[in-house]
Amino acid sequence: MARSPDVAVVGGGIVGLAAAAALTRRGADVVVLDRGQPGAGQSAGIARGFRHLHATPPQIAAAARARAGWDAWSQRAGEPLLGKEGALRLGGDVAADAQRLRIAGIAAEVLKRAGERMPALAPDAGPLLWDPRGGAIRARRAIAWLCRELGDRVRRADVRAVAPGRLETAGGPLSCGHVVLCAGAGTERLWPHVAMRRVVHLRVTFACDSPAAAWADRSGRFGALTYGVADGPGRFALGLAELDAQPAASDPRAGAVPEGVDLGAVRERVHAYAASAFPRLGEPVDEVVRLLTVIPGDDEDAYVLDRGAGLTVLCGHNLFKLAPVLGEALADAVSAGARRSWKRAGATPPRAR
Ligand SMILES: Cc1cc2nc3c(=O)[nH]c(=O)nc-3n(C[C@H](O)[C@H](O)[C@H](O)COP(=O)(O)OP(=O)(O)OC[C@H]3O[C@@H](n4cnc5c(N)ncnc54)[C@H](O)[C@@H]3O)c2cc1C
């Protein structure tokens, strides 16, 4: 690996690709290194849910910026990357939540019943928070579009060690102006200063012959806390993340679902939940098991962005929906520390350190 780029991004999931796209647009010479197929880690799959409701006003504001970012990406991609399904939420103080969104300038309503927005839902499930600008992110299309944008900047390489301005790959060392580390479940192995937990996630897709909004149930009323999203025409996926799985972060297999994990009880709970909360769903048609990384604590949307000289790290959970904003935040962090000018026309001048 002889070339010395301005920025080397480790991890070609949605976050690394978004950061690389933002940096490239600012004129930086970027490479993205992934040990496998880009988008095959936690970012894999057809769809992700987008919602505006988050725990704090700054997070809600970030979600609103991300929504605008998805519109801009869709325009550049020439196809919608975020659908118009809307998002529904059951549980919590929905009136207060709707008010919090409206204060932030985001359309929101309290519904007694979901009605035509989600005919498969139990008719007595309510009240619900309706977020009309939420919906299903076309995750696979977004990854494919970003990869097309980045072209041969995306490379296959197993990164074995990172340091400010330098990394070691299986093919040799690479020096660069700045390393951006967003290796998902592989992050801790390369940068043990960040504490993450790993949770095994089971998602079951059911046949669904009616419109389906992005779904979040925080009520416990139907026996589980779930999320759901239409992951293709005629399909609705329901997910549960319940099984802690904590391999040693240094284990090269720490990024994968541990062998022998028993999903039987979780599967039963998803099926029982679907039967009571969504009695009009059809048969299960698909199942996905993945490892999620989460930051310990109560906030399901927490992430850590850690910037040092020559190295910036980002990891967390539920990052997909925020990808356009996270990409820009990483590009800001890198340009703030850039020591040399990026050459291409249109580059943002690096700020003083
Ligand atoms: C089933 C499921 C449902 C989800 N639902 C939602 C949702 O509805 N809404 C939402 O916003 N989020 C959701 N999430 C979470 C969201 O998908 C993740 O937070 C996001 O995809 C993380 O992206 P990432 O780029 O940080 O990590 P990843 O996509 O995991 O990318 C990390 C990349 O780094 C690479 N890598 C790791 N180690 C190395 C190494 N040593 N050398 C080189 N490359 C390396 C990996 O191969 C991988 O491609 C869901 C996740 C799952 C699994």
Coordinates of C-alpha atoms and ligand atoms in Angstrom, one line a residue:
M1 CA 0.0 0.0 0.0
A2 CA 2.3 2.7 -1.2
R3 CA -0.1 5.7 -1.9
S4 CA -0.5 8.2 0.9
P5 CA -4.1 9.6 0.8
D6 CA -5.4 12.6 2.8
V7 CA -7.8 10.3 4.6
A8 CA -8.1 6.6 5.1
V9 CA -11.5 5.4 6.2
V10 CA -11.5 2.0 7.9
G11 CA -14.9 0.4 7.4
G12 CA -17.2 0.5 4.4
G13 CA -20.5 0.4 6.2
I14 CA -23.0 3.2 5.8
V15 CA -21.0 5.5 8.2
G16 CA -17.6 5.0 6.5
L17 CA -19.1 5.4 3.1
A18 CA -21.0 8.5 4.1
A19 CA -17.9 10.0 5.6
A20 CA -15.8 9.2 2.5
A21 CA -18.5 10.7 0.2
A22 CA -18.6 13.9 2.3
L23 CA -14.8 14.2 2.4
T24 CA -14.5 13.5 -1.4
R25 CA -17.0 16.3 -2.1
R26 CA -14.7 18.6 0.0
G27 CA -11.8 17.7 -2.2
A28 CA -10.0 15.2 -0.1
D29 CA -8.1 12.3 -1.5
V30 CA -9.8 9.4 0.3
V31 CA -9.6 5.6 0.4
V32 CA -12.1 3.4 2.1
L33 CA -10.7 0.0 3.4
D34 CA -13.1 -2.9 4.2
R35 CA -12.0 -6.4 4.9
G36 CA -15.1 -7.7 3.2
Q37 CA -17.9 -6.6 0.9
P38 CA -18.9 -2.9 1.7
G39 CA -22.2 -2.8 3.5
A40 CA -22.1 -6.4 4.6
G41 CA -21.7 -5.7 8.3
Q42 CA -24.4 -4.1 10.4
S43 CA -25.5 -2.1 7.4
A44 CA -26.5 -5.2 5.5
G45 CA -30.1 -5.7 4.4
I46 CA -32.9 -4.1 2.4
A47 CA -34.3 -1.5 4.7
R48 CA -33.9 0.5 7.9
G49 CA -36.5 2.6 9.7
F50 CA -36.2 6.4 9.8
R51 CA -37.9 8.4 12.6
H52 CA -37.5 11.9 14.0
L53 CA -38.2 11.1 17.7
H54 CA -35.0 10.9 19.8
A55 CA -34.2 11.4 23.4
T56 CA -33.0 15.0 23.4
P57 CA -33.7 18.2 21.3
P58 CA -30.2 18.3 19.8
Q59 CA -30.7 14.6 18.6
I60 CA -34.1 15.6 17.2
A61 CA -32.5 18.5 15.4
A62 CA -29.9 16.1 14.0
A63 CA -32.6 13.8 12.8
A64 CA -34.3 16.7 11.0
R65 CA -31.0 17.5 9.3
A66 CA -30.5 13.8 8.4
R67 CA -34.0 13.8 6.8
A68 CA -32.9 16.7 4.6
G69 CA -29.7 14.8 3.9
W70 CA -31.6 11.8 2.7
D71 CA -33.6 14.0 0.3
A72 CA -30.4 15.4 -1.0
W73 CA -28.8 12.0 -1.4
S74 CA -32.0 10.7 -3.2
Q75 CA -31.8 13.6 -5.6
R76 CA -28.1 12.9 -6.4
A77 CA -28.8 9.1 -6.6
G78 CA -31.7 9.8 -9.0
E79 CA -34.0 7.5 -7.0
P80 CA -35.8 7.7 -3.6
L81 CA -33.6 6.4 -0.8
L82 CA -36.2 7.1 1.9
G83 CA -39.8 6.2 1.3
K84 CA -43.0 8.0 2.2
E85 CA -44.4 5.4 4.5
G86 CA -44.3 7.6 7.7
A87 CA -43.4 6.3 11.1
L88 CA -45.7 5.2 14.0
R89 CA -44.7 4.8 17.6
L90 CA -46.7 3.1 20.4
G91 CA -45.9 3.8 24.0
G92 CA -44.5 6.6 26.1
D93 CA -46.2 9.9 26.4
V94 CA -47.2 10.3 22.8
A95 CA -48.8 13.8 23.3
A96 CA -45.6 15.1 24.9
D97 CA -43.5 13.4 22.2
A98 CA -45.6 15.0 19.4
Q99 CA -45.2 18.3 21.1
R100 CA -41.4 17.9 21.3
L101 CA -41.3 17.2 17.5
R102 CA -43.5 20.2 16.7
I103 CA -41.4 22.5 18.8
A104 CA -38.5 21.4 16.6
G105 CA -40.5 22.3 13.5
I106 CA -41.3 18.6 12.6
A107 CA -44.8 17.6 11.6
A108 CA -46.3 15.2 14.2
E109 CA -49.8 14.0 15.2
V110 CA -51.3 11.9 17.9
L111 CA -53.6 9.2 16.4
K112 CA -56.2 7.2 18.3
R113 CA -55.8 4.3 15.7
A114 CA -53.4 3.7 12.9
G115 CA -56.2 3.0 10.4
E116 CA -55.1 3.0 6.8
R117 CA -51.6 3.9 7.7
M118 CA -51.1 0.4 9.1
P119 CA -54.1 -1.9 8.5
A120 CA -52.2 -5.0 9.8
L121 CA -51.9 -3.5 13.3
A122 CA -54.3 -4.6 16.0
P123 CA -57.3 -2.2 15.8
D124 CA -57.2 -1.3 19.5
A125 CA -53.5 -0.4 19.5
G126 CA -53.2 3.3 20.3
P127 CA -52.8 6.2 21.0
L128 CA -49.9 6.4 18.5
L129 CA -47.4 9.0 17.5
W130 CA -47.5 9.7 13.8
D131 CA -44.4 11.0 12.1
P132 CA -45.4 11.6 8.5
R133 CA -41.9 12.3 7.3
G134 CA -40.5 9.1 8.7
G135 CA -40.4 5.9 6.7
A136 CA -38.3 3.1 5.3
I137 CA -34.7 3.8 4.2
R138 CA -33.7 1.8 1.1
A139 CA -30.6 0.6 2.8
R140 CA -29.2 -1.6 0.1
R141 CA -29.8 1.0 -2.6
A142 CA -28.1 3.7 -0.5
I143 CA -25.0 1.5 0.0
A144 CA -24.9 0.7 -3.7
W145 CA -25.2 4.3 -4.7
L146 CA -22.4 5.5 -2.3
C147 CA -20.2 2.7 -3.6
R148 CA -20.8 3.9 -7.2
E149 CA -20.0 7.5 -6.2
L150 CA -16.8 6.4 -4.6
G151 CA -15.7 4.0 -7.3
D152 CA -12.2 2.6 -6.9
R153 CA -11.6 4.6 -3.7
V154 CA -13.3 1.6 -2.0
R155 CA -10.7 -1.2 -1.5
R156 CA -10.6 -4.6 0.0
A157 CA -8.1 -4.7 2.9
D158 CA -8.1 -6.2 6.4
V159 CA -6.8 -3.5 8.7
R160 CA -4.8 -4.9 11.6
A161 CA -3.8 -1.8 13.5
V162 CA -4.5 1.9 13.5
A163 CA -2.6 4.9 14.8
P164 CA -2.9 8.6 14.1
G165 CA -2.0 9.1 10.4
R166 CA -1.0 5.5 9.9
L167 CA -2.5 2.0 9.7
E168 CA -1.3 -1.6 9.1
T169 CA -3.1 -3.8 6.7
A170 CA -2.6 -7.4 5.7
G171 CA -1.0 -6.0 2.5
G172 CA 1.4 -3.6 4.4
P173 CA 1.5 -0.2 6.1
L174 CA -0.3 2.9 4.8
S175 CA 0.4 6.4 6.0
C176 CA -2.2 9.2 5.4
G177 CA -3.2 12.6 6.7
H178 CA -6.0 11.2 8.9
V179 CA -7.5 7.9 9.8
V180 CA -11.3 7.7 10.2
L181 CA -12.3 4.5 12.1
C182 CA -15.8 3.3 11.7
A183 CA -15.4 -0.5 11.7
G184 CA -18.7 -1.3 13.4
A185 CA -18.3 -4.4 15.6
G186 CA -14.6 -4.4 14.6
T187 CA -13.9 -1.0 16.1
E188 CA -12.9 -2.1 19.6
R189 CA -10.4 -4.5 18.3
L190 CA -8.6 -1.7 16.6
W191 CA -9.3 1.0 19.2
P192 CA -9.9 -0.5 22.6
H193 CA -10.5 2.9 24.3
V194 CA -14.2 2.8 23.2
A195 CA -16.6 0.7 25.2
M196 CA -19.4 -1.0 23.3
R197 CA -21.7 -3.9 24.0
R198 CA -22.8 -6.5 21.4
V199 CA -26.4 -7.6 21.2
V200 CA -27.7 -10.4 19.0
H201 CA -30.6 -9.2 16.9
L202 CA -33.3 -11.4 15.3
R203 CA -35.5 -9.9 12.7
V204 CA -38.4 -11.9 11.1
T205 CA -40.0 -10.7 7.9
F206 CA -43.7 -11.5 7.4
A207 CA -45.9 -11.3 4.3
C208 CA -47.9 -8.2 4.5
D209 CA -50.6 -7.2 1.9
S210 CA -51.3 -3.7 3.1
P211 CA -49.3 -0.4 3.6
A212 CA -46.9 -0.5 6.6
A213 CA -45.3 2.5 8.3
A214 CA -41.9 2.3 10.1
W215 CA -42.8 0.9 13.5
A216 CA -41.5 1.3 17.1
D217 CA -43.3 -0.2 20.1
R218 CA -42.0 1.0 23.5
S219 CA -45.3 0.1 25.3
G220 CA -44.7 -3.5 26.3
R221 CA -48.4 -4.0 25.8
F222 CA -48.0 -6.8 23.3
G223 CA -45.3 -8.6 25.2
A224 CA -42.1 -7.2 23.7
L225 CA -40.4 -3.9 22.7
T226 CA -39.9 -4.1 19.0
Y227 CA -39.3 -2.1 15.9
G228 CA -40.5 -2.8 12.4
V229 CA -40.1 -1.7 8.8
A230 CA -41.4 -2.6 5.4
D231 CA -38.4 -4.4 3.8
G232 CA -39.8 -4.6 0.3
P233 CA -43.1 -4.7 -1.4
G234 CA -45.5 -7.1 0.4
R235 CA -43.1 -7.6 3.4
F236 CA -42.9 -6.3 6.9
A237 CA -40.0 -7.1 9.2
L238 CA -40.2 -7.1 13.0
G239 CA -37.0 -7.1 15.1
L240 CA -36.0 -7.9 18.6
A241 CA -32.5 -7.3 20.1
E242 CA -32.3 -9.1 23.4
L243 CA -29.4 -11.5 23.7
D244 CA -26.2 -10.0 25.0
A245 CA -23.1 -11.6 23.4
Q246 CA -19.8 -10.3 24.6
P247 CA -16.8 -12.0 23.0
A248 CA -13.4 -10.5 23.8
A249 CA -13.1 -7.4 21.7
S250 CA -9.6 -8.6 20.6
D251 CA -11.1 -11.8 19.1
P252 CA -11.1 -11.5 15.3
R253 CA -14.6 -13.1 15.3
A254 CA -15.9 -10.4 17.7
G255 CA -17.7 -8.8 14.7
A256 CA -19.8 -11.9 14.0
V257 CA -22.8 -13.5 15.7
P258 CA -21.2 -16.1 18.1
E259 CA -21.6 -19.7 17.1
G260 CA -24.2 -21.7 18.9
V261 CA -26.2 -18.7 20.2
D262 CA -29.7 -20.0 21.1
L263 CA -32.4 -17.9 19.4
G264 CA -35.3 -20.2 20.0
A265 CA -36.9 -18.2 22.8
V266 CA -36.4 -14.9 21.0
R267 CA -37.9 -16.3 17.8
E268 CA -41.0 -17.5 19.8
R269 CA -41.3 -14.0 21.3
V270 CA -41.2 -12.3 17.9
H271 CA -43.9 -14.7 16.5
A272 CA -46.1 -14.3 19.6
Y273 CA -45.7 -10.5 19.4
A274 CA -46.6 -10.5 15.7
A275 CA -49.7 -12.7 16.4
S276 CA -51.1 -10.2 19.0
A277 CA -49.9 -6.8 17.7
F278 CA -50.2 -7.5 14.0
P279 CA -53.0 -10.1 13.6
R280 CA -53.3 -9.4 9.9
L281 CA -49.7 -10.2 8.9
G282 CA -49.2 -13.3 6.8
E283 CA -46.7 -16.1 7.1
P284 CA -43.0 -15.6 8.1
V285 CA -41.0 -15.4 4.8
D286 CA -37.5 -14.5 5.9
E287 CA -35.2 -14.3 9.0
V288 CA -32.0 -12.3 9.6
V289 CA -29.7 -12.7 12.6
R290 CA -27.1 -10.0 13.2
L291 CA -24.8 -8.6 15.8
L292 CA -25.5 -5.0 16.9
T293 CA -23.1 -2.7 18.6
V294 CA -24.6 -0.4 21.3
I295 CA -23.1 2.2 23.6
P296 CA -24.0 1.2 27.2
G297 CA -26.7 3.3 28.8
D298 CA -30.4 4.1 28.3
D299 CA -30.2 5.9 25.0
E300 CA -30.9 3.5 22.1
D301 CA -29.5 6.1 19.6
A302 CA -26.3 6.9 21.4
Y303 CA -23.0 7.2 19.5
V304 CA -19.5 8.3 20.3
L305 CA -17.5 10.5 18.0
D306 CA -14.0 10.8 19.3
R307 CA -11.5 13.1 17.4
G308 CA -7.8 13.2 18.1
A309 CA -4.9 14.5 15.9
G310 CA -4.7 12.2 12.9
L311 CA -7.5 9.8 14.1
T312 CA -11.2 10.1 14.5
V313 CA -13.5 7.2 15.7
L314 CA -17.3 6.9 15.4
C315 CA -19.3 4.0 16.7
G316 CA -22.8 3.5 18.2
H317 CA -26.2 2.1 17.4
N318 CA -29.1 3.0 15.1
L319 CA -26.7 5.0 13.0
F320 CA -28.2 4.3 9.6
K321 CA -30.9 6.9 9.8
L322 CA -28.4 9.6 10.7
A323 CA -25.8 8.6 8.0
P324 CA -25.9 11.9 6.0
V325 CA -25.3 13.9 9.1
L326 CA -22.7 11.6 10.6
G327 CA -20.8 11.7 7.3
E328 CA -20.6 15.5 7.4
A329 CA -19.7 15.4 11.1
L330 CA -16.8 13.1 10.4
A331 CA -15.7 15.3 7.5
D332 CA -15.9 18.4 9.8
A333 CA -13.8 16.6 12.4
V334 CA -11.2 15.6 9.8
S335 CA -11.0 19.0 8.1
A336 CA -10.7 20.8 11.5
G337 CA -7.4 18.8 12.0
A338 CA -6.1 18.7 8.4
R339 CA -2.5 19.8 8.2
R340 CA -2.3 20.3 4.5
S341 CA -4.7 21.7 1.8
W342 CA -6.8 19.3 -0.1
K343 CA -6.0 19.8 -3.7
R344 CA -9.2 19.5 -5.8
A345 CA -11.2 22.5 -6.8
G346 CA -14.1 23.1 -4.4
A347 CA -12.2 21.8 -1.4
T348 CA -13.2 23.3 2.0
P349 CA -10.2 25.1 3.3
P350 CA -8.9 23.3 6.5
R351 CA -9.5 25.3 9.6
A352 CA -6.7 26.1 12.0
R353 CA -6.0 23.4 14.5
Ligands
LIG1 C1 -31.1 -6.0 11.6 C2 -30.8 -4.5 11.9 C3 -31.8 -3.6 12.0 C4 -31.5 -2.2 12.2 N1 -32.4 -1.3 12.2 C5 -32.1 0.0 12.2 C6 -33.1 1.0 11.9 O1 -34.2 0.7 11.7 N2 -32.6 2.3 11.9 C7 -31.3 2.7 12.1 O2 -31.0 3.9 12.0 N3 -30.4 1.8 12.4 C8 -30.7 0.4 12.4 N4 -29.8 -0.5 12.7 C9 -28.4 -0.1 13.0 C10 -27.6 0.3 11.8 O3 -27.9 -0.5 10.7 C11 -26.2 0.4 12.2 O4 -26.0 1.3 13.3 C12 -25.3 0.9 11.0 O5 -25.5 0.1 9.9 C13 -23.8 0.8 11.5 O6 -23.1 1.2 10.3 P1 -21.5 1.3 10.5 O7 -21.0 1.8 9.2 O8 -21.1 2.0 11.7 O9 -21.0 -0.3 10.7 P2 -21.0 -1.5 9.8 O10 -22.1 -1.5 8.8 O11 -21.0 -2.7 10.6 O12 -19.7 -1.3 9.0 C14 -18.4 -1.6 9.5 C15 -17.5 -2.2 8.4 O13 -16.2 -2.3 8.9 C16 -15.6 -3.4 8.4 N5 -14.5 -3.8 9.2 C17 -14.6 -4.2 10.5 N6 -13.3 -4.5 11.0 C18 -12.5 -4.2 9.9 C19 -11.1 -4.3 9.8 N7 -10.3 -4.8 10.8 N8 -10.5 -4.0 8.6 C20 -11.3 -3.6 7.6 N9 -12.6 -3.5 7.7 C21 -13.2 -3.8 8.8 C22 -16.7 -4.4 8.3 O14 -16.4 -5.4 7.3 C23 -17.9 -3.6 8.0 O15 -18.2 -3.6 6.6 C24 -30.1 -1.9 12.5 C25 -29.1 -2.8 12.4 C26 -29.5 -4.2 12.1 C27 -28.4 -5.2 12.1

